[in-house]
Tab-separated table of C-alpha atoms in Angstrom:
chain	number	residue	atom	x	y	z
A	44	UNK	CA	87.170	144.611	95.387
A	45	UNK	CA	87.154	148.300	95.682
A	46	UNK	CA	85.719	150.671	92.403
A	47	UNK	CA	89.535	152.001	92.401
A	48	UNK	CA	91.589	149.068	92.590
A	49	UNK	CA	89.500	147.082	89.712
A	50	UNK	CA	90.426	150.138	87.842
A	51	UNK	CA	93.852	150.268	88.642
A	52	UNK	CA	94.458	147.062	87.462
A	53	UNK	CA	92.081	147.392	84.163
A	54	UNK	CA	94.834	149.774	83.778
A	55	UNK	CA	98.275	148.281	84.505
A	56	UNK	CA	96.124	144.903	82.275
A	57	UNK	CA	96.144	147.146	79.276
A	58	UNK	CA	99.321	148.447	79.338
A	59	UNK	CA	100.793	145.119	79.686
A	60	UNK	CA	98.943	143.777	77.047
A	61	UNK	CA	100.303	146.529	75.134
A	62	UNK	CA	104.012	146.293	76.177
A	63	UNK	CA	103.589	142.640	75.178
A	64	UNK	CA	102.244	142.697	71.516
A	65	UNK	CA	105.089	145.202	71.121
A	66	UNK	CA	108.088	143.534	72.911
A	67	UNK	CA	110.822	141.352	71.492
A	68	UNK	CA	111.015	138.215	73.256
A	69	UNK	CA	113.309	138.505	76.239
A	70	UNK	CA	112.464	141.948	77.366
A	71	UNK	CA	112.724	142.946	79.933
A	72	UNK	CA	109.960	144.342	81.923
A	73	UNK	CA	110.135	147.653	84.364
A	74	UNK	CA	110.351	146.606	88.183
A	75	UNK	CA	107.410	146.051	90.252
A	76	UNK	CA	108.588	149.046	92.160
A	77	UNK	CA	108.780	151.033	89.087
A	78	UNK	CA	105.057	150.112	87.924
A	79	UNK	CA	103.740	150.844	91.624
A	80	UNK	CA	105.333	154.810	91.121
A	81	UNK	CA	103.539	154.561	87.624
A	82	UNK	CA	100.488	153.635	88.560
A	83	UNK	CA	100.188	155.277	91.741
A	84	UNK	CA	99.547	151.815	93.473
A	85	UNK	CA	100.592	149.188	96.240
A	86	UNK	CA	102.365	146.543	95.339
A	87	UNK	CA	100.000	143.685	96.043
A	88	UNK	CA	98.031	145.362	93.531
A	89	UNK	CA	101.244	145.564	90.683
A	90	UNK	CA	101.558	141.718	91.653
A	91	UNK	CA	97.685	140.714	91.031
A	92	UNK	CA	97.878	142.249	87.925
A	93	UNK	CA	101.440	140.846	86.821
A	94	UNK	CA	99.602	136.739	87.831
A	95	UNK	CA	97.864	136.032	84.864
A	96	UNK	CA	100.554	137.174	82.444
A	97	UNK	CA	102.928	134.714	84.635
A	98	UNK	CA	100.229	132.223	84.897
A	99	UNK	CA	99.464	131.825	81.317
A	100	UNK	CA	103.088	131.800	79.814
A	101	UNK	CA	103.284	135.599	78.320
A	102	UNK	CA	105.780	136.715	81.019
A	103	UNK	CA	108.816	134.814	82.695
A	104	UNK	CA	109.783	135.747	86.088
A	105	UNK	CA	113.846	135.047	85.240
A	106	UNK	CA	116.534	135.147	88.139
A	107	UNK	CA	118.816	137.504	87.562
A	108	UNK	CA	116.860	139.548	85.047
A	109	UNK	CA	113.357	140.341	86.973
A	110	UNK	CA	110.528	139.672	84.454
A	111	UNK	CA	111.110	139.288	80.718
A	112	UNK	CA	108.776	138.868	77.854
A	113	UNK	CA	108.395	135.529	76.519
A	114	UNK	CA	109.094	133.749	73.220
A	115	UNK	CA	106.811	131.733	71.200
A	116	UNK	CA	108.577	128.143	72.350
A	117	UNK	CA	110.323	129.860	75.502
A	118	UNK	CA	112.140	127.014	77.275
A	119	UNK	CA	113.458	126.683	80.484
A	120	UNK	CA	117.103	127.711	80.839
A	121	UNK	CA	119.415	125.168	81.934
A	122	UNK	CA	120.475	125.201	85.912
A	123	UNK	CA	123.677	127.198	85.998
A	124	UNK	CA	123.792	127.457	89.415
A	125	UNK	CA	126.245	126.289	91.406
A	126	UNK	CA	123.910	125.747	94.603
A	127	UNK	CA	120.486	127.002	95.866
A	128	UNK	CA	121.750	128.829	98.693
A	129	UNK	CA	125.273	130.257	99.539
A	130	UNK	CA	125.878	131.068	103.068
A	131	UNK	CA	128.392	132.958	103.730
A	132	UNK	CA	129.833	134.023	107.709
A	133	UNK	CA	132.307	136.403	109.055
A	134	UNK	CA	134.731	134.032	111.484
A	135	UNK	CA	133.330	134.695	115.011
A	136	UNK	CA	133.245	133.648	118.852
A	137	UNK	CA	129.461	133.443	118.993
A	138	UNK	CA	127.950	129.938	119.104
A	139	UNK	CA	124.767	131.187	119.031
A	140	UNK	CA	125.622	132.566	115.213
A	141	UNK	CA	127.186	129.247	114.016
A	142	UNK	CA	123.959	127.630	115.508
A	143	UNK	CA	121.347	129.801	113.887
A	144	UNK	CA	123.662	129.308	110.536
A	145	UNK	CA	123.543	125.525	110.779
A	146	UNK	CA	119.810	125.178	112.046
A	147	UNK	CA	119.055	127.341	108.651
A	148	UNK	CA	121.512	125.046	106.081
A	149	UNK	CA	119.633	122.001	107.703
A	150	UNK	CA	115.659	123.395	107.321
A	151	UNK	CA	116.831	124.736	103.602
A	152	UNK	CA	118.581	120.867	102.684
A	153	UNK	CA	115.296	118.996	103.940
A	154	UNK	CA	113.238	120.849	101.817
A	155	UNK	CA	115.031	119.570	98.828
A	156	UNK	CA	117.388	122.821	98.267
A	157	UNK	CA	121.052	122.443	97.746
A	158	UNK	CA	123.515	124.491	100.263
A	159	UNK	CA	126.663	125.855	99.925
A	160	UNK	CA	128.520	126.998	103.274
A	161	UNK	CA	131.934	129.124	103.179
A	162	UNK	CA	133.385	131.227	106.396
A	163	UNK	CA	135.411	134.202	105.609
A	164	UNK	CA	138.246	136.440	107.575
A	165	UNK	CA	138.205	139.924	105.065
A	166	UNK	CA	136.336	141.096	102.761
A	167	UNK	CA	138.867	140.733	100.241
A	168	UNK	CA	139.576	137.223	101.099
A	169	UNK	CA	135.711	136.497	100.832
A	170	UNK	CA	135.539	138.695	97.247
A	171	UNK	CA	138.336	136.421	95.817
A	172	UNK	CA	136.273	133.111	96.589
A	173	UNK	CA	132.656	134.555	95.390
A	174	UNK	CA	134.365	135.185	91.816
A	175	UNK	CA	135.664	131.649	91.260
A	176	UNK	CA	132.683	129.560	92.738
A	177	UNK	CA	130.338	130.792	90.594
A	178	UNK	CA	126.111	132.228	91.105
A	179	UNK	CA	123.875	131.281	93.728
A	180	UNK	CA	119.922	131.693	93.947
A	181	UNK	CA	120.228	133.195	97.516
A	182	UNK	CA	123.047	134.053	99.769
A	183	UNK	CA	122.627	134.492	103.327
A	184	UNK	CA	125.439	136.502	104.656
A	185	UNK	CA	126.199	136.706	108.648
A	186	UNK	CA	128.630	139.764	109.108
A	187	UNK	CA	128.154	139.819	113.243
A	188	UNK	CA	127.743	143.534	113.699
A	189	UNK	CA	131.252	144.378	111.424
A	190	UNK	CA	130.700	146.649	108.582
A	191	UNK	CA	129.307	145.530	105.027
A	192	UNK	CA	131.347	147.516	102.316
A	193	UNK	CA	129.797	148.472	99.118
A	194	UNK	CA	132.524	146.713	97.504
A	195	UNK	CA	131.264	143.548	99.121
A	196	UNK	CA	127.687	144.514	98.525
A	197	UNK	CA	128.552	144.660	95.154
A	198	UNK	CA	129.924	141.261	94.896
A	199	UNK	CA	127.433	139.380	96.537
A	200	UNK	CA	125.139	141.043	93.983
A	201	UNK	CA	127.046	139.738	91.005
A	202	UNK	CA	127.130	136.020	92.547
A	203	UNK	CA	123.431	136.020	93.799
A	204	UNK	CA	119.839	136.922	92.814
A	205	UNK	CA	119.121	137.943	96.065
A	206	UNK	CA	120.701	138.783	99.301
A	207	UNK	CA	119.340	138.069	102.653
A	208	UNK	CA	121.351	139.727	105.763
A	209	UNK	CA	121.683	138.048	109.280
A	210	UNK	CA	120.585	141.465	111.099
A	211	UNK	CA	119.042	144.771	110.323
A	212	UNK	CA	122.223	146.808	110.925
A	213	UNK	CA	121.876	147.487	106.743
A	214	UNK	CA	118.537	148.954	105.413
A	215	UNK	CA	118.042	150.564	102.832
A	216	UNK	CA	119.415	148.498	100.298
A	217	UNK	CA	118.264	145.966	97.926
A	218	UNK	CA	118.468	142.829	100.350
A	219	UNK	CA	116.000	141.403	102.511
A	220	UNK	CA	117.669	142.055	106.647
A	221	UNK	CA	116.484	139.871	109.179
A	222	UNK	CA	116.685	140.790	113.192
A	223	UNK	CA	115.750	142.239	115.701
A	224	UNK	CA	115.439	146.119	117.045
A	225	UNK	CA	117.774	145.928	120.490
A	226	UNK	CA	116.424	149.521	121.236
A	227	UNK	CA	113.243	148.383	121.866
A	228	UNK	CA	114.485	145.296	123.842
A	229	UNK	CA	116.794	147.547	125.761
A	230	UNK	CA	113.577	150.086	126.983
A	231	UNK	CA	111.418	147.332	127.568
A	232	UNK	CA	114.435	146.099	129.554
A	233	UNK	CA	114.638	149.683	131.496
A	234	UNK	CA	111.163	149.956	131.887
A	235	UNK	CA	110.977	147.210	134.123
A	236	UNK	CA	113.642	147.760	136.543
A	237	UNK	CA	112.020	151.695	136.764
A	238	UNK	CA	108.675	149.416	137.635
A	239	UNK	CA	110.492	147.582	139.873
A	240	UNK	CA	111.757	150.640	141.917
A	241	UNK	CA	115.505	150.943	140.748
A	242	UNK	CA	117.203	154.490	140.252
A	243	UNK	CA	120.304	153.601	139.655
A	244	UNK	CA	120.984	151.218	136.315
A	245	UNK	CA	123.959	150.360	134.425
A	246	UNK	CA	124.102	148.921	130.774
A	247	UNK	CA	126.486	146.248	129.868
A	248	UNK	CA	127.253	146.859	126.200
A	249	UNK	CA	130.223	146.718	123.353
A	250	UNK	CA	131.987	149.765	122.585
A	251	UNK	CA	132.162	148.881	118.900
A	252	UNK	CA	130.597	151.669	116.308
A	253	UNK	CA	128.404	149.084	114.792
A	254	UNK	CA	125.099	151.327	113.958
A	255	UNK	CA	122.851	148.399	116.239
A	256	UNK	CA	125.423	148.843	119.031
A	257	UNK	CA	125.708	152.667	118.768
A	258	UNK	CA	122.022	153.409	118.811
A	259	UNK	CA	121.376	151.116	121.316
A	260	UNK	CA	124.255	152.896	123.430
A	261	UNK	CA	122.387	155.952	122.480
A	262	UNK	CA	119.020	154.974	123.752
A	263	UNK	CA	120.489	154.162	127.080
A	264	UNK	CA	121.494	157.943	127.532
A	265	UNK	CA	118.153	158.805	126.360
A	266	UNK	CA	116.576	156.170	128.501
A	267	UNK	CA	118.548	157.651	131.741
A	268	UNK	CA	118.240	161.289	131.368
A	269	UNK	CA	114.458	160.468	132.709
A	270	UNK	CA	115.382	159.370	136.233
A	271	UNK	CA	115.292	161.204	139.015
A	272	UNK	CA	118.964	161.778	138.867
A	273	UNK	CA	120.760	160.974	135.337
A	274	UNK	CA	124.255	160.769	136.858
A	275	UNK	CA	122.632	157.618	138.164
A	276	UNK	CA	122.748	156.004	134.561
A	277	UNK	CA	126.277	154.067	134.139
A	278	UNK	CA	127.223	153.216	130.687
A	279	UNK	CA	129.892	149.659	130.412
A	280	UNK	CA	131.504	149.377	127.484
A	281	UNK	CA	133.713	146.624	126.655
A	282	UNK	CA	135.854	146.431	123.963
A	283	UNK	CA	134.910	143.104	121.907
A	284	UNK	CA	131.975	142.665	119.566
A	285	UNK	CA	128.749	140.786	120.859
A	286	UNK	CA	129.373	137.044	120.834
A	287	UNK	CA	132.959	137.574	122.247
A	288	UNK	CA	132.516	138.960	125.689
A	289	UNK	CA	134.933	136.716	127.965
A	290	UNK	CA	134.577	136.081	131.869
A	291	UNK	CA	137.701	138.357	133.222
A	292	UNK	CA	136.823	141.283	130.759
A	293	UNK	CA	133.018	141.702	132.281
A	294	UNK	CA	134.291	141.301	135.868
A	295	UNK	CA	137.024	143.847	135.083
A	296	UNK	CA	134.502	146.139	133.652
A	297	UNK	CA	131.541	146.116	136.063
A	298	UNK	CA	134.445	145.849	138.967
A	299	UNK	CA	136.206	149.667	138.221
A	300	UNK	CA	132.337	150.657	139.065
A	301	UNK	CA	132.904	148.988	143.192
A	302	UNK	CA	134.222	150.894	146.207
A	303	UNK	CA	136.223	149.690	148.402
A	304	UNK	CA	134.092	147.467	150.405
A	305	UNK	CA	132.685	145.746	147.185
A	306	UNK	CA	129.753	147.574	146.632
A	307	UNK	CA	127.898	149.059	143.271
A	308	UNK	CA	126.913	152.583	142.947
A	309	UNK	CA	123.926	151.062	140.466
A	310	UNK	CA	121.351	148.543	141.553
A	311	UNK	CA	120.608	146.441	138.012
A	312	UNK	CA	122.379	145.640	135.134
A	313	UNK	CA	121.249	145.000	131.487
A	314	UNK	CA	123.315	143.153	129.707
A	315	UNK	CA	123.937	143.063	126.110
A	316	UNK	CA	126.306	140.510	124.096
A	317	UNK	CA	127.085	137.860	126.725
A	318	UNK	CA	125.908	134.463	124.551
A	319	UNK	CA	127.116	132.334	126.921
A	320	UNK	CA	125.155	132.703	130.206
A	321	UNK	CA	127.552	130.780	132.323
A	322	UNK	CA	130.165	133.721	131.318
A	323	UNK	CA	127.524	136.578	132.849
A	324	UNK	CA	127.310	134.205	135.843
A	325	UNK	CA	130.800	133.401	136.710
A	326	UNK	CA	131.834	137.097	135.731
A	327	UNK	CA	129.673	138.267	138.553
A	328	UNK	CA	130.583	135.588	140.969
A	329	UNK	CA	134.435	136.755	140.874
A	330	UNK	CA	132.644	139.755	142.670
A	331	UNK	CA	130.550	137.932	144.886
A	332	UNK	CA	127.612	139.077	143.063
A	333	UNK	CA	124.626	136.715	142.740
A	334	UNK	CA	122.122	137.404	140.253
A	335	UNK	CA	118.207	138.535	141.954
A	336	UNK	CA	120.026	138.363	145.318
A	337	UNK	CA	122.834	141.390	144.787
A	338	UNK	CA	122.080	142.384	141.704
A	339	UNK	CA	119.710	142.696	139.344
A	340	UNK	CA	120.153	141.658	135.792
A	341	UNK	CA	117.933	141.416	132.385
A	342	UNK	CA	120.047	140.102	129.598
A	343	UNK	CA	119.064	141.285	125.762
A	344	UNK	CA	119.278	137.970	123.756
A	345	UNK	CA	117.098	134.596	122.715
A	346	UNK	CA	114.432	134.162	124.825
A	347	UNK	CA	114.830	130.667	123.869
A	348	UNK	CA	118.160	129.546	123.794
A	349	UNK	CA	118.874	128.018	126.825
A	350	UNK	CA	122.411	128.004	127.304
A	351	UNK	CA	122.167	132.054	127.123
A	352	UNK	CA	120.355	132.879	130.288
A	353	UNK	CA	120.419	129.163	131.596
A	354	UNK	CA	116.866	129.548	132.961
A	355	UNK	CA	118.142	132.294	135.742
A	356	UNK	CA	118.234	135.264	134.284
A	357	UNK	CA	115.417	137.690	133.116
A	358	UNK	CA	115.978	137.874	129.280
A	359	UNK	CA	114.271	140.793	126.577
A	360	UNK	CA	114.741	139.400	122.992
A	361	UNK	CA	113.212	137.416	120.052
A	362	UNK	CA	112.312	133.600	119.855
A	363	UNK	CA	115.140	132.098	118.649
A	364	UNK	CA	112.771	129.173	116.883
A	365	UNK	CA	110.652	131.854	115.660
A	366	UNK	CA	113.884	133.854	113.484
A	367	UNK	CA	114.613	130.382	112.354
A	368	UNK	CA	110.945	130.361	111.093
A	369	UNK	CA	111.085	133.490	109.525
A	370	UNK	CA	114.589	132.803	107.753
A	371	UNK	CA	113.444	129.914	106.610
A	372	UNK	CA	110.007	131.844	104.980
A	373	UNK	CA	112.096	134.238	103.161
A	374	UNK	CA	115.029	132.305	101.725
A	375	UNK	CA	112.635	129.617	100.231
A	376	UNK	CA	110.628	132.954	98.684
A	377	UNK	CA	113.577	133.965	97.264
A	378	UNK	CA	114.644	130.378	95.898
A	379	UNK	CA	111.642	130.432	94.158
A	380	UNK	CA	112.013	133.644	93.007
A	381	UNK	CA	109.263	135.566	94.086
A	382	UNK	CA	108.296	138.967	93.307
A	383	UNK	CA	108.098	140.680	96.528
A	384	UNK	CA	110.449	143.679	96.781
A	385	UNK	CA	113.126	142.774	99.803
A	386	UNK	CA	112.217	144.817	102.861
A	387	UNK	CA	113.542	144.987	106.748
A	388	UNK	CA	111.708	141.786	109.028
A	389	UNK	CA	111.609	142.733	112.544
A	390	UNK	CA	110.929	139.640	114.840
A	391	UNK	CA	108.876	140.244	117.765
A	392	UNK	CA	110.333	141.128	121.130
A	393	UNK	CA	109.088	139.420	124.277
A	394	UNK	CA	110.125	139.129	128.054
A	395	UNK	CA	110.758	136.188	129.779
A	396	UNK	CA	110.879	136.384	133.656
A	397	UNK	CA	114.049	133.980	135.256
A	398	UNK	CA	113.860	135.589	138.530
A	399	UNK	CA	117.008	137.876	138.577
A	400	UNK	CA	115.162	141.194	138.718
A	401	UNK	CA	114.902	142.298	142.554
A	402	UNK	CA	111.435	144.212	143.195
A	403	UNK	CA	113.206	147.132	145.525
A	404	UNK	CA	108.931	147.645	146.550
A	405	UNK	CA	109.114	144.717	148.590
A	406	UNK	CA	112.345	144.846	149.959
């Protein structure tokens, strides 16, 4: 161990020692985060110094209250919770949401934990239930892509230690936001069809002023003022959140793009939303459009989850077994109560090739 970091936590040693002999039982401690600005260290380093104290009874770690000072005969509190986990969902169209939700509730039960599972319409209807079913270790809340008031924020914080977020449309905050960063899916997405010799690309998106789906709209702009000709760059919105998309609204929408004969002014298509491959498919079909034969497509979603790009189309995204993975990691930190301060988990973007991306090289 470095000269520096021994010292640093001779130091933070002593003035917990300190803080101890001089604390009522029940104290409560500054936060980790406070003691790293103190000490002018990383928090791995606040956390090795914090162990023993834990280890050896001195210090609690409490849910609820962070880390108190303990009593001579401190004993355990009794459970007044009224489950483990609390996950809580905004009503939606997407089956891919209900599935992640369920997957989750069923790796969180088999490791012993009890789950609590409530769907909710409005924030005020979903307020009025948190304050009568009393606290919750974690809460996992799914919001698909609609707006998390403070109000709400506030609530959840009242009925749960900690907050983990389906997505990492809110950062910032005290919560721990799971997802993945579409803008980066989206250019890897763009960057292939420019390898692949297309000019002229379109973007399949929602029109909703979500922050993910407005920076992602954004990017494309960005993205298309770099070819050759930027009025080559053709922006479909469609007005439904992600999860939603339906069969006659995507025909409708790519179709005000076709002449008269039919054809496209734009040679690929990224798509963004469509869940339900079959939709993309038969969407395209009502224009006699076939996938890597008229058109090409890359789809932004679960690399996967089959039923999204039904093993045809190209798909940019994260493993859907791998955000399960990484849900389960953090909720069962935060069951136990661990230390770590909540922070923004990205989950690795890949591309998987389906065969609906036309090399214009070779053609």
């Amino acid at each position: 161990m470095q000269t520096k970091t021994k010292q640093v936590l001779a130091a933070i040693g002593r003035w917990l020692e300190d803080r101890i002999d001089r604390a009522a039982p029940g104290e409560r401690l500054p936060t980790v985060r406070h003691l790293m600005r103190e000490f002018g260290t990383a928090q791995r380093t606040v956390e090795a110094a914090l162990k023993p104290f834990l280890e050896d009874g001195r210090l609690i770690a409490r849910p609820g209250a962070g880390i108190v000072v303990a009593g001579k005969a401190e004993e355990k509190e009794p459970d007044s919770y009224a489950a483990d986990l609390l996950i809580l969902y905004r009503n939606s169209d997407s089956r891919l949401a209900r599935v992640t939700l369920q997957e989750v509730a069923t790796r969180i039960k088999s490791a012993g934990f009890s789950v609590l599972q409530l769907g909710f319409s409005s924030d005020a209807q979903a307020i009025d239930v948190l304050e009568r079913i009393g606290r919750f270790r974690t809460c996992l809340i799914q919001v698909n892509f609609e707006i998390l008031t403070v109000a709400f924020l506030a609530a959840l914080h009242r009925q749960a230690d900690h907050i983990v977020i389906d997505g990492v449309s809110a950062t910032g905050i005290d919560v721990d936001a799971i997802g993945t960063n579409w803008r980066e899916a989206l250019s890897i997405a763009f960057r292939t069809f420019r390898e692949s010799g297309h000019e002229r690309i379109a973007f399949l998106t929602s029109a909703h002023h979500a922050r993910q789906i407005a920076m992602a709209r954004r990017e494309f702009h960005l993205l298309g003022s770099f070819l050759p000709d930027p009025d080559q760059r053709f922006l479909i919105e469609l007005n439904a959140l992600p999860g939603s998309y339906q069969i006659d609204d995507i025909a409708a929408a790519v179709g005000r793009y076709a002449d008269a004969e039919g054809r496209l002014p734009f040679t690929a298509l990224i798509a963004w939303g469509v869940v339900e491959g079959f939709i993309l498919e038969r969407a395209l079909a009502k224009l006699g459009l076939e996938a890597g034969r008229d058109l090409s497509v890359i789809m932004l979603g679960s690399t996967d989850f089959q039923s999204e790009h039904l093993g045809r189309f190209d798909v940019v995204g994260n493993s859907h077994d791998e955000k399960l993975a990484v849900f389960e990691r953090i909720i069962r930190a935060r069951i136990a109560d661990r230390p770590e301060e909540p922070q923004t988990h990205y989950l690795p973007i890949s591309y998987v090739r389906h065969g609906s991306v036309i090399d214009l090289h070779t053609n």
